[in-house]
Amino acid sequence: MESVNLTNVPDKIKEIPAGEFQPLDTSTTKERERIATPSLSFLQDSWRRLKKNKAAVISLIFLGIIIFISIITIWVSPHDPTQQNVAYINLPPRIPLLDSINGFNGKATVAGRVVDKYAQANVPDNVNFYLGTDGLGRDVLSRLFMGTRISLLIAFIAALLDITIGVTYGLISGLLGGRVDTVMQRILEVLSGIPNLVVMILMLTVFDPGILSIVLAMVITNWISMARIVRAQTLKLKDQEFVLAAQTLGESRLKIAVKHILPNISSVIIVQMMFSIPSAIFFEAFLSFIGLGLRPPTASLGTLLNEGYKTFRFLPYLMWIPAVTLSIVMICFNLLADGLRDAFDPKMKE
């Protein structure tokens, strides 16, 4: 048995009997070293940072309200958005609670004097058009609900197809590399040189004007930016250690793309999708405004603008209402996309 060297041990410790030695109480040390902040996942941490962005949160609330109203008005609507009533044409807005405010009491200035347009049209007192009627007697509010719903539907379908095609194309191009990547990028350069308007006109020669032709026109070229972003992120990640380790273990390229690369670039994809939605809404509104989009009686924000600008000098509300709605939707999507970009970016951490 080896002897213990007690040369450097203090005398007080030498005098303590061996049976009185007790293990060190580490409870206070563990309590002191315990992490006060709970661990958060990537999504939880991103949501925490997003909540600090007031503009993004307000935009998210507005968009939620707009989408909810657009969906619920499929079954519950003030009036039939396609029903025409020639007796009620061009009626100004009338809101019962705001009957003391000119512009919302159903009165208009005609030949220098204020007249009650609802009384002249023999509209019952219990019938109100909150945003007025158009040149065919259709309720503007009901058509606004329908137009917003159609515009959002087209935008979401186009964004979904952009993600499906663009992400797949970008992953294949970035992972394979070499000559395959070169050929695929040259194809992108050719497609990006084709103007959307030309594509839309070609679509109209094959399909009738409508949702299908608009979506196809947007899908043909709008996915290019998504593909380039995904390719750039894939090229940056495919040389990382975790990808090289997966290759060493014999995993296929499909599994590497789905299990390793795609989750790491999901935040970039979501942000790009949020930016593509307002672009799709504006593109649809532009096509419908110039007469290459939807056809009446189907309403969209573009068709409402097309109908409203013709009588803007006399009935400005027919143009202001869809214009303000379109502006609010696009601003909210852009602010939300900015907030998501900052929330998903690890470099933006405090």
Short mmCIF file of C-alpha atoms in Angstrom, two decimals:
data_model
loop_
_atom_site.label_atom_id
_atom_site.label_comp_id
_atom_site.label_asym_id
_atom_site.label_seq_id
_atom_site.Cartn_x
_atom_site.Cartn_y
_atom_site.Cartn_z
CA MET A 1 0.00 0.00 0.00
CA GLU A 2 1.45 3.37 -1.03
CA SER A 3 1.98 5.99 1.66
CA VAL A 4 0.23 9.31 1.39
CA ASN A 5 2.45 12.37 1.37
CA LEU A 6 1.00 14.90 3.83
CA THR A 7 3.82 17.36 3.60
CA ASN A 8 1.83 20.14 2.00
CA VAL A 9 -1.43 19.45 3.86
CA PRO A 10 -2.33 22.03 6.54
CA ASP A 11 -2.10 20.91 10.16
CA LYS A 12 -5.83 21.45 10.82
CA ILE A 13 -6.70 18.95 8.12
CA LYS A 14 -4.14 16.48 9.45
CA GLU A 15 -5.88 16.53 12.82
CA ILE A 16 -9.37 15.65 11.35
CA PRO A 17 -10.17 11.95 11.81
CA ALA A 18 -10.78 10.06 8.59
CA GLY A 19 -14.35 9.15 9.55
CA GLU A 20 -15.45 12.78 9.73
CA PHE A 21 -14.69 13.59 6.08
CA GLN A 22 -17.92 14.50 4.11
CA PRO A 23 -18.38 14.92 0.35
CA LEU A 24 -18.58 18.47 -0.95
CA ASP A 25 -22.11 19.85 -1.23
CA THR A 26 -22.44 20.77 -4.93
CA SER A 27 -26.12 21.79 -4.86
CA THR A 28 -25.29 25.46 -4.48
CA THR A 29 -22.73 25.25 -7.26
CA LYS A 30 -25.22 23.60 -9.64
CA GLU A 31 -27.87 26.14 -8.75
CA ARG A 32 -25.45 28.96 -9.45
CA GLU A 33 -24.33 27.48 -12.78
CA ARG A 34 -27.83 26.57 -13.96
CA ILE A 35 -28.90 28.32 -17.20
CA ALA A 36 -31.68 30.74 -16.34
CA THR A 37 -32.99 31.09 -19.90
CA PRO A 38 -34.83 28.02 -21.26
CA SER A 39 -33.46 26.47 -24.42
CA LEU A 40 -35.32 27.44 -27.59
CA SER A 41 -35.57 25.72 -30.93
CA PHE A 42 -34.81 27.60 -34.15
CA LEU A 43 -38.48 28.29 -34.86
CA GLN A 44 -39.17 29.40 -31.28
CA ASP A 45 -36.19 31.73 -31.33
CA SER A 46 -37.27 33.13 -34.71
CA TRP A 47 -40.81 33.73 -33.45
CA ARG A 48 -39.40 35.51 -30.39
CA ARG A 49 -37.43 37.90 -32.61
CA LEU A 50 -40.35 38.35 -35.00
CA LYS A 51 -42.62 39.46 -32.14
CA LYS A 52 -40.22 42.30 -31.40
CA ASN A 53 -40.78 43.69 -34.91
CA LYS A 54 -43.98 45.68 -34.45
CA ALA A 55 -44.42 46.42 -38.17
CA ALA A 56 -44.22 42.73 -39.04
CA VAL A 57 -46.64 41.74 -36.28
CA ILE A 58 -49.18 44.40 -37.31
CA SER A 59 -48.84 43.30 -40.94
CA LEU A 60 -49.38 39.68 -39.93
CA ILE A 61 -52.56 40.65 -38.05
CA PHE A 62 -53.87 42.69 -40.99
CA LEU A 63 -53.17 39.87 -43.44
CA GLY A 64 -54.86 37.37 -41.15
CA ILE A 65 -57.96 39.56 -40.98
CA ILE A 66 -58.00 40.11 -44.75
CA ILE A 67 -57.58 36.40 -45.52
CA PHE A 68 -60.23 35.43 -42.95
CA ILE A 69 -62.74 37.92 -44.36
CA SER A 70 -61.99 36.80 -47.92
CA ILE A 71 -62.70 33.18 -47.01
CA ILE A 72 -65.76 33.73 -44.83
CA THR A 73 -67.43 35.93 -47.46
CA ILE A 74 -67.66 32.94 -49.77
CA TRP A 75 -70.73 31.97 -47.75
CA VAL A 76 -71.61 35.27 -46.01
CA SER A 77 -71.67 38.37 -48.21
CA PRO A 78 -73.68 41.61 -48.00
CA HIS A 79 -74.97 41.14 -51.56
CA ASP A 80 -74.41 38.93 -54.57
CA PRO A 81 -71.19 40.30 -56.17
CA THR A 82 -72.34 39.40 -59.70
CA GLN A 83 -76.00 40.45 -59.46
CA GLN A 84 -76.83 43.47 -61.62
CA ASN A 85 -79.56 45.99 -60.79
CA VAL A 86 -79.89 48.82 -63.30
CA ALA A 87 -82.13 50.80 -60.91
CA TYR A 88 -79.29 51.04 -58.37
CA ILE A 89 -76.41 52.13 -60.61
CA ASN A 90 -73.63 54.41 -59.28
CA LEU A 91 -75.05 54.81 -55.79
CA PRO A 92 -72.65 56.45 -53.31
CA PRO A 93 -71.68 54.69 -50.07
CA ARG A 94 -74.26 54.68 -47.27
CA ILE A 95 -73.37 53.51 -43.77
CA PRO A 96 -76.19 53.87 -41.22
CA LEU A 97 -73.89 54.76 -38.31
CA LEU A 98 -72.19 57.51 -40.35
CA ASP A 99 -75.28 59.14 -41.85
CA SER A 100 -74.18 62.57 -40.57
CA ILE A 101 -70.96 62.52 -42.62
CA ASN A 102 -71.11 63.52 -46.26
CA GLY A 103 -69.76 60.77 -48.45
CA PHE A 104 -71.15 58.01 -46.24
CA ASN A 105 -74.82 59.02 -46.07
CA GLY A 106 -75.91 58.15 -49.61
CA LYS A 107 -75.95 61.76 -50.78
CA ALA A 108 -74.07 63.24 -53.72
CA THR A 109 -73.61 66.61 -55.35
CA VAL A 110 -75.50 66.87 -58.63
CA ALA A 111 -75.58 70.13 -60.63
CA GLY A 112 -74.33 72.08 -57.63
CA ARG A 113 -76.83 70.77 -55.10
CA VAL A 114 -76.81 67.85 -52.71
CA VAL A 115 -79.37 65.14 -53.47
CA ASP A 116 -80.22 61.84 -51.84
CA LYS A 117 -79.35 59.27 -54.50
CA TYR A 118 -80.97 56.45 -52.55
CA ALA A 119 -84.29 58.31 -52.36
CA GLN A 120 -84.17 59.01 -56.11
CA ALA A 121 -83.56 55.30 -56.82
CA ASN A 122 -86.34 54.25 -54.41
CA VAL A 123 -83.95 52.13 -52.37
CA PRO A 124 -85.61 50.72 -49.21
CA ASP A 125 -84.36 52.13 -45.92
CA ASN A 126 -83.13 48.73 -44.77
CA VAL A 127 -80.98 48.23 -47.89
CA ASN A 128 -77.54 49.78 -47.67
CA PHE A 129 -74.52 49.62 -49.94
CA TYR A 130 -71.62 50.36 -47.59
CA LEU A 131 -69.18 51.17 -50.41
CA GLY A 132 -71.74 52.10 -53.05
CA THR A 133 -72.52 50.43 -56.35
CA ASP A 134 -70.84 50.41 -59.76
CA GLY A 135 -72.13 51.21 -63.23
CA LEU A 136 -74.16 48.00 -63.38
CA GLY A 137 -75.72 48.30 -59.92
CA ARG A 138 -73.47 45.68 -58.29
CA ASP A 139 -72.40 46.08 -54.67
CA VAL A 140 -68.80 47.35 -54.55
CA LEU A 141 -68.11 45.87 -51.10
CA SER A 142 -69.18 42.38 -52.17
CA ARG A 143 -67.11 42.65 -55.35
CA LEU A 144 -64.15 43.87 -53.28
CA PHE A 145 -64.37 40.74 -51.13
CA MET A 146 -64.54 38.59 -54.24
CA GLY A 147 -61.71 40.45 -55.97
CA THR A 148 -59.39 40.23 -52.96
CA ARG A 149 -60.13 36.51 -52.65
CA ILE A 150 -59.36 35.85 -56.33
CA SER A 151 -56.16 37.92 -56.27
CA LEU A 152 -54.88 36.15 -53.14
CA LEU A 153 -55.81 32.76 -54.59
CA ILE A 154 -53.85 33.42 -57.77
CA ALA A 155 -50.89 34.75 -55.78
CA PHE A 156 -50.74 31.76 -53.41
CA ILE A 157 -51.05 29.24 -56.25
CA ALA A 158 -48.28 30.98 -58.18
CA ALA A 159 -46.07 31.15 -55.06
CA LEU A 160 -46.62 27.44 -54.35
CA LEU A 161 -45.67 26.49 -57.89
CA ASP A 162 -42.66 28.81 -57.73
CA ILE A 163 -41.44 27.00 -54.63
CA THR A 164 -42.04 23.54 -56.09
CA ILE A 165 -40.29 24.23 -59.40
CA GLY A 166 -37.65 26.69 -58.21
CA VAL A 167 -36.50 24.70 -55.17
CA THR A 168 -36.31 21.44 -57.12
CA TYR A 169 -34.42 23.06 -60.00
CA GLY A 170 -32.02 24.91 -57.71
CA LEU A 171 -31.24 21.84 -55.59
CA ILE A 172 -30.52 19.69 -58.64
CA SER A 173 -28.33 22.34 -60.22
CA GLY A 174 -26.37 23.06 -57.06
CA LEU A 175 -25.86 19.46 -55.97
CA LEU A 176 -24.85 18.01 -59.34
CA GLY A 177 -22.64 20.92 -60.39
CA GLY A 178 -20.25 20.68 -63.32
CA ARG A 179 -21.67 20.51 -66.83
CA VAL A 180 -25.20 19.85 -65.56
CA ASP A 181 -25.12 23.06 -63.55
CA THR A 182 -23.73 25.00 -66.51
CA VAL A 183 -26.47 23.79 -68.87
CA MET A 184 -29.23 24.42 -66.34
CA GLN A 185 -28.00 27.96 -65.70
CA ARG A 186 -27.91 28.75 -69.42
CA ILE A 187 -31.55 27.63 -69.61
CA LEU A 188 -32.38 30.04 -66.80
CA GLU A 189 -30.68 32.88 -68.63
CA VAL A 190 -32.74 32.21 -71.74
CA LEU A 191 -36.02 32.07 -69.79
CA SER A 192 -35.22 35.20 -67.79
CA GLY A 193 -34.84 37.15 -71.02
CA ILE A 194 -38.48 36.54 -72.02
CA PRO A 195 -40.79 39.37 -70.82
CA ASN A 196 -43.81 38.30 -68.77
CA LEU A 197 -46.16 40.27 -70.98
CA VAL A 198 -45.05 38.35 -74.07
CA VAL A 199 -45.56 35.08 -72.22
CA MET A 200 -49.03 36.19 -71.17
CA ILE A 201 -50.02 37.05 -74.74
CA LEU A 202 -48.79 33.64 -75.89
CA MET A 203 -50.81 31.99 -73.12
CA LEU A 204 -53.93 33.78 -74.32
CA THR A 205 -53.48 32.26 -77.77
CA VAL A 206 -53.68 28.78 -76.19
CA PHE A 207 -55.97 29.25 -73.20
CA ASP A 208 -58.97 31.44 -72.57
CA PRO A 209 -58.39 34.48 -70.33
CA GLY A 210 -58.76 33.43 -66.71
CA ILE A 211 -57.02 32.15 -63.63
CA LEU A 212 -55.30 29.28 -65.46
CA SER A 213 -53.67 31.47 -68.09
CA ILE A 214 -52.51 34.03 -65.50
CA VAL A 215 -51.00 31.37 -63.23
CA LEU A 216 -49.20 29.66 -66.10
CA ALA A 217 -47.82 32.98 -67.33
CA MET A 218 -46.41 33.74 -63.88
CA VAL A 219 -45.07 30.24 -63.32
CA ILE A 220 -43.11 30.16 -66.59
CA THR A 221 -40.69 32.90 -65.48
CA ASN A 222 -41.31 33.79 -61.82
CA TRP A 223 -39.64 30.68 -60.39
CA ILE A 224 -36.24 31.69 -61.80
CA SER A 225 -35.28 33.91 -58.87
CA MET A 226 -36.19 31.15 -56.43
CA ALA A 227 -34.07 28.64 -58.35
CA ARG A 228 -31.04 30.92 -58.35
CA ILE A 229 -31.28 31.62 -54.62
CA VAL A 230 -31.66 27.91 -53.78
CA ARG A 231 -28.73 27.02 -56.05
CA ALA A 232 -26.48 29.61 -54.38
CA GLN A 233 -27.40 28.33 -50.91
CA THR A 234 -26.87 24.73 -52.01
CA LEU A 235 -23.41 25.50 -53.38
CA LYS A 236 -22.51 27.11 -50.06
CA LEU A 237 -23.75 24.20 -47.95
CA LYS A 238 -22.72 21.16 -49.97
CA ASP A 239 -19.05 21.57 -48.93
CA GLN A 240 -19.91 21.83 -45.24
CA GLU A 241 -18.71 19.13 -42.84
CA PHE A 242 -22.14 17.65 -42.11
CA VAL A 243 -22.82 17.15 -45.83
CA LEU A 244 -19.40 15.59 -46.40
CA ALA A 245 -20.03 13.29 -43.44
CA ALA A 246 -23.36 12.21 -44.93
CA GLN A 247 -21.63 11.47 -48.25
CA THR A 248 -18.97 9.46 -46.44
CA LEU A 249 -21.68 7.38 -44.76
CA GLY A 250 -23.06 6.53 -48.19
CA GLU A 251 -26.28 8.56 -48.20
CA SER A 252 -27.75 9.30 -51.61
CA ARG A 253 -27.95 12.81 -53.02
CA LEU A 254 -31.71 12.79 -52.66
CA LYS A 255 -31.47 12.11 -48.92
CA ILE A 256 -28.75 14.72 -48.53
CA ALA A 257 -30.90 17.29 -50.31
CA VAL A 258 -34.05 16.49 -48.32
CA LYS A 259 -32.58 15.77 -44.88
CA HIS A 260 -29.59 18.10 -44.70
CA ILE A 261 -29.66 20.93 -47.23
CA LEU A 262 -33.39 21.69 -47.50
CA PRO A 263 -33.97 22.19 -43.74
CA ASN A 264 -30.99 24.55 -43.55
CA ILE A 265 -32.27 26.78 -46.36
CA SER A 266 -35.96 26.65 -45.40
CA SER A 267 -35.81 30.13 -43.88
CA VAL A 268 -34.46 31.59 -47.13
CA ILE A 269 -37.22 29.83 -49.08
CA ILE A 270 -39.96 31.16 -46.80
CA VAL A 271 -38.69 34.73 -47.03
CA GLN A 272 -38.39 34.54 -50.82
CA MET A 273 -41.92 33.14 -51.03
CA MET A 274 -43.25 36.04 -48.94
CA PHE A 275 -41.64 38.48 -51.36
CA SER A 276 -43.01 36.63 -54.40
CA ILE A 277 -46.65 36.79 -53.22
CA PRO A 278 -47.02 40.62 -53.52
CA SER A 279 -45.22 40.48 -56.87
CA ALA A 280 -47.76 37.94 -58.09
CA ILE A 281 -50.67 40.07 -56.80
CA PHE A 282 -49.34 43.12 -58.60
CA PHE A 283 -48.74 41.16 -61.80
CA GLU A 284 -52.30 39.83 -61.77
CA ALA A 285 -53.68 43.31 -61.09
CA PHE A 286 -51.61 44.73 -63.95
CA LEU A 287 -52.78 42.09 -66.42
CA SER A 288 -56.41 42.50 -65.42
CA PHE A 289 -56.10 46.28 -65.57
CA ILE A 290 -54.88 46.25 -69.17
CA GLY A 291 -57.56 43.71 -70.14
CA LEU A 292 -55.40 40.58 -70.45
CA GLY A 293 -56.49 38.98 -67.20
CA LEU A 294 -59.83 37.92 -65.82
CA ARG A 295 -63.08 38.56 -67.61
CA PRO A 296 -66.31 39.92 -66.07
CA PRO A 297 -68.31 39.09 -64.09
CA THR A 298 -65.35 37.56 -62.21
CA ALA A 299 -63.78 40.26 -60.07
CA SER A 300 -60.20 40.82 -58.98
CA LEU A 301 -58.38 43.87 -57.69
CA GLY A 302 -57.14 44.51 -61.23
CA THR A 303 -60.59 44.34 -62.83
CA LEU A 304 -61.99 46.64 -60.13
CA LEU A 305 -59.26 49.16 -60.89
CA ASN A 306 -59.98 48.82 -64.60
CA GLU A 307 -63.65 49.57 -64.01
CA GLY A 308 -63.01 52.38 -61.53
CA TYR A 309 -60.50 54.52 -63.41
CA LYS A 310 -62.97 55.12 -66.25
CA THR A 311 -65.25 57.17 -63.96
CA PHE A 312 -62.56 58.42 -61.57
CA ARG A 313 -63.43 62.11 -62.04
CA PHE A 314 -67.10 61.59 -61.21
CA LEU A 315 -67.09 58.50 -58.94
CA PRO A 316 -63.62 58.41 -57.36
CA TYR A 317 -64.54 55.82 -54.75
CA LEU A 318 -64.80 53.13 -57.44
CA MET A 319 -61.04 53.43 -57.99
CA TRP A 320 -59.83 54.48 -54.56
CA ILE A 321 -61.31 51.48 -52.76
CA PRO A 322 -59.51 48.70 -54.73
CA ALA A 323 -56.36 50.83 -54.99
CA VAL A 324 -56.13 51.26 -51.22
CA THR A 325 -56.88 47.57 -50.67
CA LEU A 326 -54.16 46.54 -53.13
CA SER A 327 -51.67 48.91 -51.50
CA ILE A 328 -52.43 47.62 -47.99
CA VAL A 329 -52.07 43.97 -49.02
CA MET A 330 -48.75 44.54 -50.80
CA ILE A 331 -47.30 46.70 -48.01
CA CYS A 332 -48.29 44.12 -45.38
CA PHE A 333 -46.69 41.26 -47.30
CA ASN A 334 -43.48 43.23 -47.82
CA LEU A 335 -43.23 44.30 -44.17
CA LEU A 336 -43.90 40.74 -43.04
CA ALA A 337 -41.24 39.44 -45.42
CA ASP A 338 -38.73 41.95 -44.03
CA GLY A 339 -39.57 40.85 -40.50
CA LEU A 340 -39.22 37.17 -41.36
CA ARG A 341 -35.87 37.81 -43.03
CA ASP A 342 -34.55 39.50 -39.89
CA ALA A 343 -36.06 36.83 -37.61
CA PHE A 344 -34.60 33.90 -39.55
CA ASP A 345 -31.15 35.45 -39.94
CA PRO A 346 -28.89 34.27 -37.06
CA LYS A 347 -26.69 37.36 -37.58
CA MET A 348 -29.61 39.53 -36.43
CA LYS A 349 -29.51 38.10 -32.90
CA GLU A 350 -29.10 40.60 -30.10
#
